[in-house]
Tab-separated table of C-alpha atoms in Angstrom:
chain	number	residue	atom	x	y	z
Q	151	UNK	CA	0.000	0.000	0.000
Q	152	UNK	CA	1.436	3.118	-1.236
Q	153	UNK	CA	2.304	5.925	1.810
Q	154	UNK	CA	-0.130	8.631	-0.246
Q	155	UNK	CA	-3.140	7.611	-1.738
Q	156	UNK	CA	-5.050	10.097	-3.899
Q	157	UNK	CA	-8.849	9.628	-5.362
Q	158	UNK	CA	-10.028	9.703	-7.766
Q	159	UNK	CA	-7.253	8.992	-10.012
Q	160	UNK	CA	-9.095	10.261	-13.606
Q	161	UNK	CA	-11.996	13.037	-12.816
Q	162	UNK	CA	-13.729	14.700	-16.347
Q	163	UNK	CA	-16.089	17.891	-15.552
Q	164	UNK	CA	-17.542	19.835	-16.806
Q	165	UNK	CA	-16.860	23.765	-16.712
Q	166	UNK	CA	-18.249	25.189	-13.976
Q	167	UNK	CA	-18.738	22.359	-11.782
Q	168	UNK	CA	-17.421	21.856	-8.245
Q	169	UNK	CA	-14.443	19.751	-7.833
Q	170	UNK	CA	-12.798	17.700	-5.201
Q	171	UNK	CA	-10.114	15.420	-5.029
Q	172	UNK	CA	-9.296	13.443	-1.796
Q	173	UNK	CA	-5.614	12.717	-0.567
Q	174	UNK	CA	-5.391	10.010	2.288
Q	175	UNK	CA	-1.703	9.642	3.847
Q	176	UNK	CA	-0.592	6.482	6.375
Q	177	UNK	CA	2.571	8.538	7.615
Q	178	UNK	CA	3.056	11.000	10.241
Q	179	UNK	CA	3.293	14.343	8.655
Q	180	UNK	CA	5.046	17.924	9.129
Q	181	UNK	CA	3.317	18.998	6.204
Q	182	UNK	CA	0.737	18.468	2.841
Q	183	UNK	CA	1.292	19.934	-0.045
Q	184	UNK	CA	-0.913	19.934	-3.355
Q	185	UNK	CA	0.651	20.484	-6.734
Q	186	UNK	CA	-0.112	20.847	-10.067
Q	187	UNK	CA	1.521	19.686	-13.398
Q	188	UNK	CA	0.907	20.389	-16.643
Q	189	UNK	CA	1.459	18.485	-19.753
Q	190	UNK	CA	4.948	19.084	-20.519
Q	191	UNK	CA	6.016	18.232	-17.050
Q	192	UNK	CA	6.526	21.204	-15.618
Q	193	UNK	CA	5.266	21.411	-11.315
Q	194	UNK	CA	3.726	24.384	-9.121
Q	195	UNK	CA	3.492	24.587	-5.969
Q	196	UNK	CA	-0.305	25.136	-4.932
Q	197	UNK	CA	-0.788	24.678	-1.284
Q	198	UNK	CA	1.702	23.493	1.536
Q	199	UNK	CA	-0.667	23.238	5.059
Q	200	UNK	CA	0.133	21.321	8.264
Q	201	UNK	CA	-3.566	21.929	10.006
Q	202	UNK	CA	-7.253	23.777	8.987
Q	203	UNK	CA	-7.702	25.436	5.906
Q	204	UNK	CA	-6.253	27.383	2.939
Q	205	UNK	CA	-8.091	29.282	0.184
Q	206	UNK	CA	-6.115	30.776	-3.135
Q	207	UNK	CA	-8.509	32.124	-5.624
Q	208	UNK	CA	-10.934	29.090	-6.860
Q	209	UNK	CA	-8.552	26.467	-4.421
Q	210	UNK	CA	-9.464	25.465	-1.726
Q	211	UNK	CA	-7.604	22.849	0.227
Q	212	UNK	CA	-8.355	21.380	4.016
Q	213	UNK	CA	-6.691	18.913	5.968
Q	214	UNK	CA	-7.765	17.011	8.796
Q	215	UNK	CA	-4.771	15.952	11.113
Q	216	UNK	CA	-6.431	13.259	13.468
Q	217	UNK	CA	-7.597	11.030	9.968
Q	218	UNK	CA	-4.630	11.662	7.804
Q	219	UNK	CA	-6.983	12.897	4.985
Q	220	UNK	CA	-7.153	16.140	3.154
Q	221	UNK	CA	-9.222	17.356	0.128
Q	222	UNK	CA	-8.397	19.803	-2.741
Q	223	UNK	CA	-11.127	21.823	-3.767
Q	224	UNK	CA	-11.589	23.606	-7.344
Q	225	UNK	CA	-14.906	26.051	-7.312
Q	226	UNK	CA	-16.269	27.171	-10.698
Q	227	UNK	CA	-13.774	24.999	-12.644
Q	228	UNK	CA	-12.772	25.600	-16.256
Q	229	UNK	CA	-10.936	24.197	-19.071
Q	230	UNK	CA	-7.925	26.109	-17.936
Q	231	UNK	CA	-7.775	23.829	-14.263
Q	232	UNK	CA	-7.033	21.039	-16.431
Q	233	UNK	CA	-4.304	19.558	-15.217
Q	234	UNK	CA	-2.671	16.260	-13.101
Q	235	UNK	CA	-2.882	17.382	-9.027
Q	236	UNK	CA	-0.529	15.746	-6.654
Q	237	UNK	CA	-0.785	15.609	-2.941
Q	238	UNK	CA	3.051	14.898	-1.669
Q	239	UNK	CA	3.720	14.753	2.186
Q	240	UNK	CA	6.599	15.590	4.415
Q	241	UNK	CA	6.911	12.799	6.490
Q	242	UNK	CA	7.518	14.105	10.202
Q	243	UNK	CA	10.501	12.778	11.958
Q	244	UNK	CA	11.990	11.538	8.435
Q	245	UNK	CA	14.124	12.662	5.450
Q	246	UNK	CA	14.581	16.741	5.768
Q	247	UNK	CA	12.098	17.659	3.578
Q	248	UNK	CA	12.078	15.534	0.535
Q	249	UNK	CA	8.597	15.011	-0.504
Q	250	UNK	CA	6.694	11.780	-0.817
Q	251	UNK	CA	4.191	11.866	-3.347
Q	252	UNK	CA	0.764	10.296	-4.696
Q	253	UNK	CA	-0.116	8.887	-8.000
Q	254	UNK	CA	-2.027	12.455	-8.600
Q	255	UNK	CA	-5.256	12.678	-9.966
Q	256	UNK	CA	-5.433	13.439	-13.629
Q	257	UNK	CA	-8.618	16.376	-13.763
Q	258	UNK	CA	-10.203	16.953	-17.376
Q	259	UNK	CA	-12.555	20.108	-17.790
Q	260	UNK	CA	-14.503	20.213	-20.436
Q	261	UNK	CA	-16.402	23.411	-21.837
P	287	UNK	CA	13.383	34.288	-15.199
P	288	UNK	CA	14.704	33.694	-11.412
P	289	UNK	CA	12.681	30.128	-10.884
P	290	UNK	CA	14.208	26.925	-11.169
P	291	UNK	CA	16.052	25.772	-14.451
P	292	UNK	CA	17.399	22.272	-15.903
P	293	UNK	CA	19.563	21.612	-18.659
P	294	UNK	CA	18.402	19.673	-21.106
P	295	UNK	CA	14.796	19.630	-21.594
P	296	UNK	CA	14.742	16.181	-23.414
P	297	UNK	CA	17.059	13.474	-23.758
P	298	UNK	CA	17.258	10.449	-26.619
P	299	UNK	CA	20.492	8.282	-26.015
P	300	UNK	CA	21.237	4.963	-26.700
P	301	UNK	CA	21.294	1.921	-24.276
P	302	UNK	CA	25.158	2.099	-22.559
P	303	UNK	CA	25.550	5.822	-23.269
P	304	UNK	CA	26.231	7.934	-20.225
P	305	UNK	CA	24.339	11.561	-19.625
P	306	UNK	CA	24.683	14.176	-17.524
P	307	UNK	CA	21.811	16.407	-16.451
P	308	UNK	CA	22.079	20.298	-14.771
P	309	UNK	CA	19.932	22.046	-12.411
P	310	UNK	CA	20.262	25.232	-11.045
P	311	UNK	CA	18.070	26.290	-8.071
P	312	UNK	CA	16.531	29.287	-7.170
P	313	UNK	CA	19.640	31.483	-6.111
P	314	UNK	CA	19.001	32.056	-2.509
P	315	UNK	CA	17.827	28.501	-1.881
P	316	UNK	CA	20.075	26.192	-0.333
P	317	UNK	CA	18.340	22.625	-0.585
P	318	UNK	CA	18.053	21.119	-3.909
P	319	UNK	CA	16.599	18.056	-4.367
P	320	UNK	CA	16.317	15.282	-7.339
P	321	UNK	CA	13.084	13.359	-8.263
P	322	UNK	CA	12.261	10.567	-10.512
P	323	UNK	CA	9.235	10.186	-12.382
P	324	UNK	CA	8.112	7.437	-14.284
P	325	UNK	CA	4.940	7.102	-17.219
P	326	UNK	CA	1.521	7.697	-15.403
P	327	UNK	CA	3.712	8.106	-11.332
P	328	UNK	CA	3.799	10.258	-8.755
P	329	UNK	CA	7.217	11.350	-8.539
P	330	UNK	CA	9.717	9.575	-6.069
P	331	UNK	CA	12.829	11.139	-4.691
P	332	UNK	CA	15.858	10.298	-5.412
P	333	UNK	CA	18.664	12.524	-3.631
P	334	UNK	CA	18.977	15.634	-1.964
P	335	UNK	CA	21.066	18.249	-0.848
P	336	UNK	CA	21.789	21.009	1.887
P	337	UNK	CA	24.724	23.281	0.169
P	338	UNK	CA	26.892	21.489	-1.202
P	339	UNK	CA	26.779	18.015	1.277
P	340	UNK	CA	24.527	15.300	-0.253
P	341	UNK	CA	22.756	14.279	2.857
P	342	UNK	CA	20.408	11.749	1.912
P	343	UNK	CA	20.473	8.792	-1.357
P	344	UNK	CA	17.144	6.802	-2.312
P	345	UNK	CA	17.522	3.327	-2.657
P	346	UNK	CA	16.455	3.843	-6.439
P	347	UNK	CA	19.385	5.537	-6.943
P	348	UNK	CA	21.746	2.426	-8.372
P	349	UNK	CA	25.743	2.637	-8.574
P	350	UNK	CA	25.167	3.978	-11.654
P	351	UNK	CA	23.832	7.382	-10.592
P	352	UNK	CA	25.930	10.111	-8.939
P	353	UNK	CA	24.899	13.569	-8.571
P	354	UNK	CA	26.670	16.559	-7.436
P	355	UNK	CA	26.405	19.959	-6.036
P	356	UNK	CA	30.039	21.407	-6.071
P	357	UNK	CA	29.707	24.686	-4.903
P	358	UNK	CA	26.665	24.750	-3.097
P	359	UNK	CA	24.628	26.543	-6.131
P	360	UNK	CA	24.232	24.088	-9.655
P	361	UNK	CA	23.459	20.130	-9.328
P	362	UNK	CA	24.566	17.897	-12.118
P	363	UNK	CA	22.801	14.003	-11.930
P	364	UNK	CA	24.791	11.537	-14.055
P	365	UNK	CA	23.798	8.680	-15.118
P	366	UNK	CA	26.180	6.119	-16.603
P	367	UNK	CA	25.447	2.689	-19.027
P	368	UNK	CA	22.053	3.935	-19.323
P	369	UNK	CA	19.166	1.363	-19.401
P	370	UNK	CA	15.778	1.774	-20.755
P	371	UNK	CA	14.327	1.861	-17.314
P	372	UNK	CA	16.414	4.853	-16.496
P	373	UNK	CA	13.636	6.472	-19.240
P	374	UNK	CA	11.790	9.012	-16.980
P	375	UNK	CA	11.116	12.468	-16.566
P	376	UNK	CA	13.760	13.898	-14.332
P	377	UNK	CA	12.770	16.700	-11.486
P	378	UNK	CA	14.845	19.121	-10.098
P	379	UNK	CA	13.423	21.337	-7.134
P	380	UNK	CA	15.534	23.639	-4.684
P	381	UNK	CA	13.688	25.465	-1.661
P	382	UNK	CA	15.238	27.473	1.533
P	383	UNK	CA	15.263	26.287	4.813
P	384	UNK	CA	14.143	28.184	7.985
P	385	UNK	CA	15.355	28.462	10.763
P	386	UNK	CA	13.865	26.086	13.450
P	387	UNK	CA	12.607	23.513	10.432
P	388	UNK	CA	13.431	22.403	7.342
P	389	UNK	CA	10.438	21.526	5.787
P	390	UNK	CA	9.468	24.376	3.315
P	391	UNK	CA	7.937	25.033	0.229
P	392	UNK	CA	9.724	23.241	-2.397
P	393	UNK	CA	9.614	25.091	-6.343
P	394	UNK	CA	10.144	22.340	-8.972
P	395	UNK	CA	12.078	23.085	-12.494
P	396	UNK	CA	10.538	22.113	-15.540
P	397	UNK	CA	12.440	18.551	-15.620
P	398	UNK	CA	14.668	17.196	-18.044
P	399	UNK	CA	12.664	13.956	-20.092
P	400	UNK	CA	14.974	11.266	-20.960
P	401	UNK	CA	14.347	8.524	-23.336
P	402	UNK	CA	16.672	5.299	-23.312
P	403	UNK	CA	16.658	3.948	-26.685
């Protein structure tokens, strides 16, 4: 069983809708972080949270400590959010800093 | 552009060749870390480092990989007798420690592809 384990793995929407994709963890953490990556490779960083709640434009992303789960949300989505979205953790009391990620969740918007 | 950079962006060698791939972090940053990431994977790391001392090695990373940070700023990751399995997209990602805890936000480079023919 892999350390990170994201859901859905493939999610097709359609513009507009409300999106969430779920990130469940096994590990003790110091941190989350959600990322995005585009076709072409290239990785942003979107969120990094160790407890509550963080909100950047049309993400939102929550994490709940005590069941090692945490959500990434996408209001109003468009073709434009289309994209792979990886949750990665720091594992607490581990490697300093170096990132262990999920499969990420390949998200398809459709207009 | 001040963000992350490698060097190349893709890769095609044959089986047995060796290559040699550059990073160069964000300026101020002084960890710089390596990733691996395979067809349809979440990445998975492979080496990092704090300045210029490699600190930590993945187990994926064979005798045939050796990376490098010289001078504290540019990494190279080489790669001798290259097998098709090595083909992957290669990440690069540096990010700045603070004091009191390391774990920080990391920025990723746009990753060098390589294809093992």
């Amino acid at each position: 069983k892999n350390e990170v384990e994201q859901s859905p793995q493939n999610l097709t929407a359609q513009e507009g809708e409300f999106i969430t994709i779920n990130c469940s963890y096994s590990v003790g953490i110091s941190a989350l972080h959600w990322l995005q990556q585009h076709p072409g490779g290239g990785i942003v960083s979107l969120f990094m949270l160790s407890s509550g709640k963080k909100k950047h434009g049309r993400l939102i992303a929550t994490i709940n400590i005590q069941e090692k789960h945490s959500s990434l949300h996408i209001t109003a989505s468009h073709p434009r959010d289309s994209a792979v979205y990886i949750c990665a953790v720091t594992n607490y009391g581990g490697s300093q800093g170096n990132l262990i990620f999920g499969k990420g969740t390949k998200l398809s918007v459709k207009p | 552009d001040t963000g992350v950079s490698q060097d190349p962006r893709h890769k095609i060698t044959k089986r047995g060749q060796n290559v040699t791939f550059r990073c160069d972090p964000i300026s101020e940053h002084n960890r710089l870390y390596w990733y691996r990431q395979t067809l349809g994977q979440g990445p998975e790391f492979l080496t990092y480092f704090q300045n210029e001392a490699q600190l930590e090695k993945s187990r994926l990373l064979s005798d045939r990989f050796s990376a490098e940070r010289p001078k504290g700023s540019f990494s190279t990751l080489e790669i001798q007798r290259t097998e098709q399995g090595d083909s992957a997209m290669y990440l690069c990602a540096s990010s700045a420690s603070l004091a009191g805890g390391p774990y920080n936000e990391q920025f990723f480079g746009p990753g060098t592809r390589l294809t093992v023919l």
